[in-house]
């Protein structure tokens, strides 16, 4: 079983460090040697030829090409590009309508090695038991899943029926679990700004834990934005315009630029290009991805691909998805191809399509040519079944009463990205005709 809770301190193991030092000096062979590839350097923006030696979970050496051949396993990256593993800073597995194991099997072969999961709906339906199931379900996956504690259960008190009601005490309990890494997106913005006792206690629990406190700041500006940040919120993925992007960067928030805001991404790229550099507080996330989109287009790799298509430098897109993300998470073992860092590595065919040829996680090859090397074992989902308590649906539940001969109805069309519209519909015998 993979012990993620020992990370990142597992790299401080003296025996591992001793082996890595010996291999780097040439006194011992590498476990894995990657040769012939071009490293995308997340610090200097260079794309340079170099070979990479790995010992156990750790990168032991990044050195001149063809200067070492002593290794137990040789991987050729000739003609390809090497990046740290991609890190998705905010997502919901349940939005993809899969189990964590299936999600991992889909995104890992595409180069995603770490995700930050808010299991909001698990908490909303099953309370603490649902969140505990979520943490158990990710323990033995090839994907590193950093699970957060849902902060807004219910999301809209007084407007919905939920299976639990999380307050500061519930948040404190979840944050005491070693496999909970922080407070998930705080959606009750008004509650935070107005110092609602419940929301204040939830945020304070996160601050006291010294773990992540993540935000959801849609539409906040000026004094409200300042108050939200002053309360202790550290990130946002709900950008609404180019001006909003700049305001939140200036406010010091970590930006989780989300792929499901596709209509906004070209403008964000233009704004960042005009700025002339990529702020270290810009990261990438998927947030919600429907299962067909996940299977056909991908996860965070698709976000990287689209940003490059819209005009951002490949190095910037990758840095947002790797080093910047690792910095936000406080994980200095991730996000960089350098000696002493964790060996989470992706070998891409090119920097246009970002098709992952080989994926290495914790020093082990976990995927090649789009296929996992070992299928993950899914946790029994039985505790999740028969948990939605609603009355049986009838035909009448789907009938919409109306007066007059015609009505205008709002529509939601979801090809790839949601489009809103209106249609005119007939009314007969007091009900709308579809």
CSV table of C-alpha atoms in Angstrom, one decimal:
chain,number,residue,atom,x,y,z
A,1,UNK,CA,0.0,0.0,0.0
A,2,UNK,CA,1.2,3.5,-0.9
A,3,UNK,CA,1.9,5.6,2.3
A,4,UNK,CA,1.2,9.1,1.1
A,5,UNK,CA,1.0,10.4,4.7
A,6,UNK,CA,4.8,10.0,5.1
A,7,UNK,CA,5.3,12.5,2.2
A,8,UNK,CA,7.3,14.7,1.8
A,9,UNK,CA,9.4,13.6,4.8
A,10,UNK,CA,10.0,10.2,3.2
A,11,UNK,CA,12.7,11.8,1.1
A,12,UNK,CA,14.7,12.7,4.2
A,13,UNK,CA,15.4,9.0,4.8
A,14,UNK,CA,19.2,8.9,5.4
A,15,UNK,CA,19.7,5.6,3.5
A,16,UNK,CA,17.9,6.9,0.4
A,17,UNK,CA,19.9,10.1,0.5
A,18,UNK,CA,23.2,8.1,0.9
A,19,UNK,CA,22.3,6.0,-2.2
A,20,UNK,CA,21.4,9.1,-4.2
A,21,UNK,CA,24.6,10.9,-3.3
A,22,UNK,CA,26.6,7.8,-4.2
A,23,UNK,CA,24.8,7.5,-7.6
A,24,UNK,CA,25.2,11.2,-8.3
A,25,UNK,CA,29.0,10.9,-7.6
A,26,UNK,CA,29.3,7.9,-10.0
A,27,UNK,CA,30.1,5.6,-7.1
A,28,UNK,CA,27.0,3.5,-7.6
A,29,UNK,CA,24.5,2.9,-10.5
A,30,UNK,CA,21.2,4.6,-10.9
A,31,UNK,CA,18.0,2.6,-10.5
A,32,UNK,CA,16.6,4.4,-13.6
A,33,UNK,CA,18.3,6.5,-16.2
A,34,UNK,CA,16.4,8.7,-18.6
A,35,UNK,CA,18.5,9.6,-21.7
A,36,UNK,CA,18.2,11.7,-24.8
A,37,UNK,CA,15.4,13.9,-23.8
A,38,UNK,CA,15.0,17.7,-23.6
A,39,UNK,CA,14.1,19.0,-20.1
A,40,UNK,CA,11.7,21.9,-19.8
A,41,UNK,CA,13.4,23.9,-17.0
A,42,UNK,CA,10.7,25.4,-14.7
A,43,UNK,CA,13.2,27.8,-13.2
A,44,UNK,CA,15.1,29.2,-16.2
A,45,UNK,CA,12.5,28.7,-19.0
A,46,UNK,CA,15.2,26.8,-20.9
A,47,UNK,CA,14.6,23.7,-23.0
A,48,UNK,CA,17.8,21.8,-22.8
A,49,UNK,CA,19.3,18.4,-23.4
A,50,UNK,CA,20.1,16.5,-20.2
A,51,UNK,CA,19.9,13.0,-18.8
A,52,UNK,CA,18.2,12.2,-15.5
A,53,UNK,CA,19.3,9.6,-12.9
A,54,UNK,CA,16.8,8.3,-10.4
A,55,UNK,CA,17.4,6.4,-7.1
A,56,UNK,CA,14.3,5.0,-5.4
A,57,UNK,CA,11.7,7.8,-5.2
A,58,UNK,CA,14.3,10.6,-5.8
A,59,UNK,CA,16.0,12.3,-8.7
A,60,UNK,CA,19.7,11.8,-7.9
A,61,UNK,CA,21.3,13.6,-10.9
A,62,UNK,CA,20.5,15.8,-13.8
A,63,UNK,CA,23.6,15.8,-16.0
A,64,UNK,CA,25.1,16.2,-19.4
A,65,UNK,CA,23.8,13.8,-22.1
A,66,UNK,CA,25.6,10.5,-22.7
A,67,UNK,CA,28.0,10.9,-19.8
A,68,UNK,CA,26.5,8.0,-17.7
A,69,UNK,CA,25.2,4.6,-18.7
A,70,UNK,CA,25.4,2.7,-15.4
A,71,UNK,CA,21.8,1.9,-14.5
A,72,UNK,CA,19.5,-1.0,-13.8
A,73,UNK,CA,16.7,0.4,-16.1
A,74,UNK,CA,17.2,2.6,-19.1
A,75,UNK,CA,14.4,4.8,-20.6
A,76,UNK,CA,14.9,6.5,-23.9
A,77,UNK,CA,13.3,10.0,-24.2
A,78,UNK,CA,15.1,10.7,-27.5
A,79,UNK,CA,13.4,13.5,-29.4
A,80,UNK,CA,10.9,14.1,-26.6
A,81,UNK,CA,10.3,16.7,-23.8
A,82,UNK,CA,10.6,16.0,-20.1
A,83,UNK,CA,8.5,17.8,-17.5
A,84,UNK,CA,7.6,17.3,-13.8
A,85,UNK,CA,4.4,15.5,-13.2
A,86,UNK,CA,1.3,17.7,-13.7
A,87,UNK,CA,-0.5,19.0,-10.5
A,88,UNK,CA,-4.2,19.8,-10.6
A,89,UNK,CA,-4.8,22.3,-7.7
A,90,UNK,CA,-8.6,22.0,-7.5
A,91,UNK,CA,-11.0,19.3,-8.7
A,92,UNK,CA,-14.0,17.1,-7.7
A,93,UNK,CA,-13.7,13.4,-8.6
A,94,UNK,CA,-17.5,13.1,-8.2
A,95,UNK,CA,-18.1,15.7,-11.0
A,96,UNK,CA,-16.5,13.1,-13.4
A,97,UNK,CA,-19.0,10.5,-12.0
A,98,UNK,CA,-16.3,8.0,-11.4
A,99,UNK,CA,-14.6,6.4,-8.5
A,100,UNK,CA,-11.1,7.7,-7.5
A,101,UNK,CA,-9.5,4.6,-9.0
A,102,UNK,CA,-11.2,5.1,-12.3
A,103,UNK,CA,-10.3,8.7,-12.3
A,104,UNK,CA,-6.7,7.9,-11.6
A,105,UNK,CA,-6.6,5.3,-14.4
A,106,UNK,CA,-7.8,8.0,-16.8
A,107,UNK,CA,-5.6,10.9,-15.9
A,108,UNK,CA,-2.3,9.3,-14.9
A,109,UNK,CA,-1.5,8.0,-18.4
A,110,UNK,CA,-1.9,11.6,-19.5
A,111,UNK,CA,0.8,13.0,-17.2
A,112,UNK,CA,-1.2,14.0,-14.1
A,113,UNK,CA,0.6,12.8,-11.0
A,114,UNK,CA,-1.0,14.9,-8.3
A,115,UNK,CA,-4.5,16.3,-7.7
A,116,UNK,CA,-6.1,18.3,-4.9
A,117,UNK,CA,-9.6,16.9,-4.3
A,118,UNK,CA,-12.5,18.6,-2.6
A,119,UNK,CA,-15.0,15.7,-2.0
A,120,UNK,CA,-17.8,18.2,-1.3
A,121,UNK,CA,-20.7,16.0,-2.5
A,122,UNK,CA,-19.4,13.1,-0.4
A,123,UNK,CA,-19.6,15.3,2.7
A,124,UNK,CA,-22.9,16.8,1.6
A,125,UNK,CA,-24.6,13.4,1.4
A,126,UNK,CA,-22.8,11.2,3.9
A,127,UNK,CA,-21.1,13.7,6.3
A,128,UNK,CA,-17.9,12.7,8.0
A,129,UNK,CA,-18.3,9.1,6.9
A,130,UNK,CA,-18.3,10.2,3.3
A,131,UNK,CA,-15.2,12.2,3.7
A,132,UNK,CA,-13.5,9.3,5.4
A,133,UNK,CA,-14.5,7.0,2.5
A,134,UNK,CA,-12.9,9.5,0.1
A,135,UNK,CA,-9.6,9.5,2.1
A,136,UNK,CA,-9.6,5.7,2.2
A,137,UNK,CA,-10.3,5.4,-1.5
A,138,UNK,CA,-7.2,7.3,-2.6
A,139,UNK,CA,-4.6,5.6,-0.5
A,140,UNK,CA,-3.3,3.0,-2.9
A,141,UNK,CA,-3.5,4.7,-6.3
A,142,UNK,CA,-0.8,5.6,-8.8
A,143,UNK,CA,-2.2,9.2,-8.5
A,144,UNK,CA,-1.2,11.3,-5.5
A,145,UNK,CA,-4.5,12.7,-4.2
A,146,UNK,CA,-4.4,15.4,-1.6
A,147,UNK,CA,-7.8,15.4,-0.1
A,148,UNK,CA,-9.3,18.5,1.5
A,149,UNK,CA,-12.1,18.9,4.1
A,150,UNK,CA,-15.3,20.2,2.5
A,151,UNK,CA,-16.0,23.6,4.1
A,152,UNK,CA,-19.6,24.4,3.1
A,153,UNK,CA,-21.8,21.5,4.0
A,154,UNK,CA,-24.5,22.4,3.2
A,155,UNK,CA,-23.4,24.9,0.5
A,156,UNK,CA,-26.4,27.1,0.9
A,157,UNK,CA,-27.9,26.8,4.4
A,158,UNK,CA,-31.7,27.2,4.3
A,159,UNK,CA,-32.0,26.5,0.6
A,160,UNK,CA,-31.1,22.8,0.4
A,161,UNK,CA,-31.4,19.6,2.3
A,162,UNK,CA,-28.0,17.9,3.1
A,163,UNK,CA,-26.9,14.8,4.8
A,164,UNK,CA,-24.7,16.7,7.3
A,165,UNK,CA,-24.0,20.2,8.7
A,166,UNK,CA,-20.3,20.9,9.1
A,167,UNK,CA,-19.3,23.5,11.7
A,168,UNK,CA,-16.0,24.5,13.2
A,169,UNK,CA,-15.9,21.4,15.4
A,170,UNK,CA,-16.4,19.1,12.4
A,171,UNK,CA,-13.7,20.9,10.5
A,172,UNK,CA,-11.3,20.6,13.4
A,173,UNK,CA,-11.9,16.9,13.5
A,174,UNK,CA,-11.3,16.4,9.8
A,175,UNK,CA,-8.2,18.5,9.9
A,176,UNK,CA,-6.8,16.3,12.6
A,177,UNK,CA,-6.7,13.4,10.2
A,178,UNK,CA,-3.3,13.0,8.6
A,179,UNK,CA,-4.7,12.4,5.1
A,180,UNK,CA,-6.7,15.7,5.1
A,181,UNK,CA,-4.5,18.5,3.7
A,182,UNK,CA,-6.6,21.6,4.3
A,183,UNK,CA,-9.9,23.4,4.0
A,184,UNK,CA,-11.6,23.0,0.6
A,185,UNK,CA,-13.0,25.9,-1.3
A,186,UNK,CA,-14.9,28.3,1.0
A,187,UNK,CA,-18.0,29.0,-1.0
A,188,UNK,CA,-20.0,31.0,1.6
A,189,UNK,CA,-18.2,34.2,0.7
A,190,UNK,CA,-20.8,36.5,2.5
A,191,UNK,CA,-20.5,34.4,5.6
A,192,UNK,CA,-16.8,34.9,5.7
A,193,UNK,CA,-16.9,38.6,5.0
A,194,UNK,CA,-19.7,39.3,7.5
A,195,UNK,CA,-18.0,37.2,10.2
A,196,UNK,CA,-20.8,34.6,10.4
A,197,UNK,CA,-19.8,32.6,13.5
A,198,UNK,CA,-20.1,29.2,11.7
A,199,UNK,CA,-18.0,30.2,8.8
A,200,UNK,CA,-15.5,32.1,11.0
A,201,UNK,CA,-15.0,29.0,13.1
A,202,UNK,CA,-14.4,26.8,10.0
A,203,UNK,CA,-11.8,29.2,8.5
A,204,UNK,CA,-10.2,29.6,11.9
A,205,UNK,CA,-9.9,25.8,12.2
A,206,UNK,CA,-8.0,25.8,8.9
A,207,UNK,CA,-5.7,28.6,10.0
A,208,UNK,CA,-5.0,26.9,13.3
A,209,UNK,CA,-4.1,23.6,11.6
A,210,UNK,CA,-1.5,25.4,9.4
A,211,UNK,CA,-2.9,23.5,6.4
A,212,UNK,CA,-4.3,24.9,3.2
A,213,UNK,CA,-7.3,27.3,3.3
A,214,UNK,CA,-8.8,27.4,-0.2
A,215,UNK,CA,-11.3,29.9,-1.6
A,216,UNK,CA,-14.1,30.5,-4.0
A,217,UNK,CA,-14.3,34.3,-4.6
A,218,UNK,CA,-16.6,34.7,-7.6
A,219,UNK,CA,-17.5,38.3,-8.2
A,220,UNK,CA,-15.7,39.7,-5.1
A,221,UNK,CA,-14.0,43.0,-5.6
A,222,UNK,CA,-12.6,46.0,-3.8
A,223,UNK,CA,-13.4,45.9,0.0
A,224,UNK,CA,-15.2,42.6,-0.2
A,225,UNK,CA,-12.2,41.0,-1.9
A,226,UNK,CA,-9.8,42.5,0.7
A,227,UNK,CA,-12.0,41.3,3.5
A,228,UNK,CA,-12.1,37.7,2.1
A,229,UNK,CA,-8.4,37.6,1.8
A,230,UNK,CA,-7.9,39.2,5.2
A,231,UNK,CA,-10.0,36.5,6.7
A,232,UNK,CA,-7.3,34.0,5.7
A,233,UNK,CA,-8.4,32.6,2.4
A,234,UNK,CA,-5.5,31.8,0.1
A,235,UNK,CA,-6.7,30.9,-3.4
A,236,UNK,CA,-9.5,31.3,-5.9
A,237,UNK,CA,-10.6,29.5,-9.1
A,238,UNK,CA,-13.7,31.7,-9.9
A,239,UNK,CA,-12.3,34.3,-12.2
A,240,UNK,CA,-14.9,36.3,-14.3
A,241,UNK,CA,-12.8,38.7,-16.4
A,242,UNK,CA,-9.3,39.8,-17.2
A,243,UNK,CA,-9.6,42.7,-14.7
A,244,UNK,CA,-10.7,40.1,-12.1
A,245,UNK,CA,-7.6,38.1,-12.8
A,246,UNK,CA,-5.3,41.1,-12.2
A,247,UNK,CA,-7.2,42.3,-9.1
A,248,UNK,CA,-6.9,38.9,-7.5
A,249,UNK,CA,-3.2,38.6,-8.4
A,250,UNK,CA,-2.7,42.0,-6.8
A,251,UNK,CA,-4.6,40.8,-3.8
A,252,UNK,CA,-2.1,38.0,-3.2
A,253,UNK,CA,-4.4,35.1,-4.0
A,254,UNK,CA,-3.1,32.0,-5.6
A,255,UNK,CA,-5.0,31.8,-8.9
A,256,UNK,CA,-6.3,28.3,-9.9
A,257,UNK,CA,-7.0,29.0,-13.6
A,258,UNK,CA,-9.7,26.5,-14.4
A,259,UNK,CA,-10.2,24.7,-17.7
A,260,UNK,CA,-14.0,24.8,-17.5
A,261,UNK,CA,-13.7,28.6,-18.0
A,262,UNK,CA,-12.7,28.0,-21.6
A,263,UNK,CA,-14.4,31.2,-22.9
A,264,UNK,CA,-12.2,33.2,-20.6
A,265,UNK,CA,-8.9,31.5,-21.1
A,266,UNK,CA,-7.9,33.4,-24.3
A,267,UNK,CA,-8.3,36.7,-22.5
A,268,UNK,CA,-6.3,35.4,-19.5
A,269,UNK,CA,-3.5,34.3,-21.8
A,270,UNK,CA,-3.5,37.8,-23.4
A,271,UNK,CA,-3.4,39.5,-20.0
A,272,UNK,CA,-0.5,37.3,-18.8
A,273,UNK,CA,1.4,37.8,-22.1
A,274,UNK,CA,1.0,41.6,-21.7
A,275,UNK,CA,2.3,41.3,-18.2
A,276,UNK,CA,5.5,39.9,-19.6
A,277,UNK,CA,6.0,37.2,-17.1
A,278,UNK,CA,4.2,34.4,-15.3
A,279,UNK,CA,3.4,35.2,-11.7
A,280,UNK,CA,4.4,32.4,-9.3
A,281,UNK,CA,0.9,32.5,-7.9
A,282,UNK,CA,-0.7,31.3,-11.2
A,283,UNK,CA,-1.7,27.6,-11.1
A,284,UNK,CA,-4.1,25.4,-13.1
A,285,UNK,CA,-7.0,23.3,-12.2
A,286,UNK,CA,-9.9,21.4,-13.9
A,287,UNK,CA,-12.5,21.8,-11.1
A,288,UNK,CA,-15.4,19.9,-12.8
A,289,UNK,CA,-15.0,17.6,-15.8
A,290,UNK,CA,-17.8,15.5,-17.2
A,291,UNK,CA,-16.9,11.8,-17.8
A,292,UNK,CA,-17.1,12.0,-21.6
A,293,UNK,CA,-14.8,15.0,-21.7
A,294,UNK,CA,-12.4,13.4,-19.2
A,295,UNK,CA,-12.2,10.3,-21.4
A,296,UNK,CA,-12.0,12.1,-24.8
A,297,UNK,CA,-10.0,15.3,-24.0
A,298,UNK,CA,-8.3,14.6,-20.7
A,299,UNK,CA,-7.8,16.4,-17.4
A,300,UNK,CA,-5.1,18.9,-16.6
A,301,UNK,CA,-3.2,18.0,-19.7
A,302,UNK,CA,-6.1,19.3,-21.7
A,303,UNK,CA,-6.0,22.7,-19.9
A,304,UNK,CA,-2.2,22.9,-20.6
A,305,UNK,CA,-2.9,22.1,-24.3
A,306,UNK,CA,-5.6,24.7,-24.7
A,307,UNK,CA,-3.6,27.5,-23.0
A,308,UNK,CA,-0.7,26.8,-25.4
A,309,UNK,CA,-3.1,26.8,-28.3
A,310,UNK,CA,-4.4,30.3,-27.1
A,311,UNK,CA,-0.9,31.7,-27.2
A,312,UNK,CA,0.9,31.1,-23.9
A,313,UNK,CA,4.5,29.8,-23.9
A,314,UNK,CA,4.6,26.1,-23.3
A,315,UNK,CA,7.1,26.7,-20.5
A,316,UNK,CA,4.7,29.0,-18.7
A,317,UNK,CA,1.7,26.6,-19.0
A,318,UNK,CA,3.9,23.7,-17.7
A,319,UNK,CA,5.3,25.9,-14.8
A,320,UNK,CA,1.8,26.9,-13.7
A,321,UNK,CA,0.9,23.2,-13.7
A,322,UNK,CA,4.0,22.0,-11.9
A,323,UNK,CA,6.4,24.3,-9.9
A,324,UNK,CA,3.8,27.0,-9.1
A,325,UNK,CA,1.3,24.4,-8.0
A,326,UNK,CA,3.9,22.7,-5.8
A,327,UNK,CA,4.8,26.0,-4.2
A,328,UNK,CA,1.1,26.7,-3.4
A,329,UNK,CA,0.8,23.3,-1.8
A,330,UNK,CA,4.0,23.7,0.2
A,331,UNK,CA,5.5,20.7,-1.5
A,332,UNK,CA,9.1,21.5,-2.3
A,333,UNK,CA,9.6,17.9,-3.2
A,334,UNK,CA,7.4,18.3,-6.3
A,335,UNK,CA,7.3,20.5,-9.4
A,336,UNK,CA,10.9,20.5,-10.5
A,337,UNK,CA,13.4,18.2,-12.4
A,338,UNK,CA,16.4,18.6,-10.1
A,339,UNK,CA,18.6,16.5,-7.8
A,340,UNK,CA,16.9,15.8,-4.5
A,341,UNK,CA,13.4,16.3,-5.8
A,342,UNK,CA,10.7,13.6,-6.0
A,343,UNK,CA,10.9,11.6,-9.2
A,344,UNK,CA,7.4,12.5,-10.6
A,345,UNK,CA,8.3,12.9,-14.3
A,346,UNK,CA,6.4,13.0,-17.6
A,347,UNK,CA,7.9,12.5,-21.0
A,348,UNK,CA,5.8,14.3,-23.6
A,349,UNK,CA,6.0,13.6,-27.4
A,350,UNK,CA,5.9,17.4,-28.1
A,351,UNK,CA,4.9,20.7,-26.6
A,352,UNK,CA,1.8,21.2,-28.8
A,353,UNK,CA,-0.3,18.1,-28.2
A,354,UNK,CA,1.2,17.2,-24.8
A,355,UNK,CA,0.7,13.5,-25.4
A,356,UNK,CA,2.4,11.7,-22.5
A,357,UNK,CA,4.7,8.9,-23.7
A,358,UNK,CA,6.0,7.8,-20.3
A,359,UNK,CA,4.8,8.7,-16.8
A,360,UNK,CA,6.9,8.1,-13.7
A,361,UNK,CA,5.6,8.6,-10.2
A,362,UNK,CA,7.8,8.2,-7.1
A,363,UNK,CA,10.5,6.8,-9.3
A,364,UNK,CA,8.4,4.0,-10.8
A,365,UNK,CA,7.0,3.9,-14.4
A,366,UNK,CA,3.3,4.0,-13.9
A,367,UNK,CA,2.1,4.5,-17.5
A,368,UNK,CA,3.5,4.2,-21.0
A,369,UNK,CA,2.0,5.0,-24.4
A,370,UNK,CA,-1.3,5.9,-22.7
A,371,UNK,CA,-1.7,2.7,-20.7
A,372,UNK,CA,-1.3,2.2,-17.0
A,373,UNK,CA,1.3,-0.4,-16.1
A,374,UNK,CA,-0.8,-1.7,-13.2
A,375,UNK,CA,-4.5,-1.2,-12.7
A,376,UNK,CA,-5.5,0.4,-9.4
A,377,UNK,CA,-7.7,-1.5,-7.0
A,378,UNK,CA,-11.0,0.4,-6.3
A,379,UNK,CA,-12.3,0.7,-2.7
A,380,UNK,CA,-15.7,-1.1,-2.3
A,381,UNK,CA,-18.4,1.6,-3.1
A,382,UNK,CA,-21.1,-0.2,-1.2
A,383,UNK,CA,-21.2,2.4,1.6
A,384,UNK,CA,-22.2,5.0,-1.0
A,385,UNK,CA,-25.2,3.2,-2.4
A,386,UNK,CA,-28.8,3.9,-1.3
A,387,UNK,CA,-27.8,7.2,0.3
A,388,UNK,CA,-30.0,9.7,-1.6
A,389,UNK,CA,-33.3,9.9,0.3
A,390,UNK,CA,-35.9,11.2,-2.1
A,391,UNK,CA,-39.5,10.3,-2.9
A,392,UNK,CA,-40.1,8.1,-6.0
A,393,UNK,CA,-40.3,10.3,-9.1
A,394,UNK,CA,-43.5,10.4,-11.1
A,395,UNK,CA,-44.5,11.9,-14.5
A,396,UNK,CA,-46.0,14.9,-12.6
A,397,UNK,CA,-42.6,15.8,-11.2
A,398,UNK,CA,-41.5,16.7,-14.7
A,399,UNK,CA,-44.6,18.7,-15.8
A,400,UNK,CA,-44.2,22.5,-15.7
A,401,UNK,CA,-47.4,24.5,-15.0
A,402,UNK,CA,-47.8,27.7,-17.0
A,403,UNK,CA,-50.5,30.2,-18.1
A,404,UNK,CA,-51.2,31.6,-21.6
A,405,UNK,CA,-50.4,30.1,-24.9
A,406,UNK,CA,-46.6,30.4,-25.0
A,407,UNK,CA,-43.8,30.9,-22.5
A,408,UNK,CA,-40.0,31.6,-22.7
A,409,UNK,CA,-37.8,29.0,-21.0
A,410,UNK,CA,-34.2,29.2,-20.1
A,411,UNK,CA,-32.1,26.4,-21.6
A,412,UNK,CA,-28.8,24.9,-20.8
A,413,UNK,CA,-26.9,23.3,-23.7
A,414,UNK,CA,-23.8,21.3,-22.8
A,415,UNK,CA,-21.8,20.3,-25.8
A,416,UNK,CA,-18.2,20.6,-24.4
A,417,UNK,CA,-18.7,23.8,-22.4
A,418,UNK,CA,-22.1,25.0,-21.1
A,419,UNK,CA,-24.1,27.4,-23.2
A,420,UNK,CA,-27.1,29.3,-21.8
A,421,UNK,CA,-30.0,30.3,-24.0
A,422,UNK,CA,-33.8,30.7,-24.2
A,423,UNK,CA,-36.5,29.1,-26.3
A,424,UNK,CA,-40.2,29.7,-26.8
A,425,UNK,CA,-42.5,26.8,-25.9
A,426,UNK,CA,-46.2,26.2,-26.3
A,427,UNK,CA,-48.6,25.8,-23.4
A,428,UNK,CA,-51.5,23.3,-23.6
A,429,UNK,CA,-54.0,22.5,-20.8
A,430,UNK,CA,-52.0,24.5,-18.4
A,431,UNK,CA,-48.6,22.8,-18.9
A,432,UNK,CA,-45.6,23.5,-21.0
A,433,UNK,CA,-45.2,21.2,-24.1
A,434,UNK,CA,-41.5,20.1,-24.4
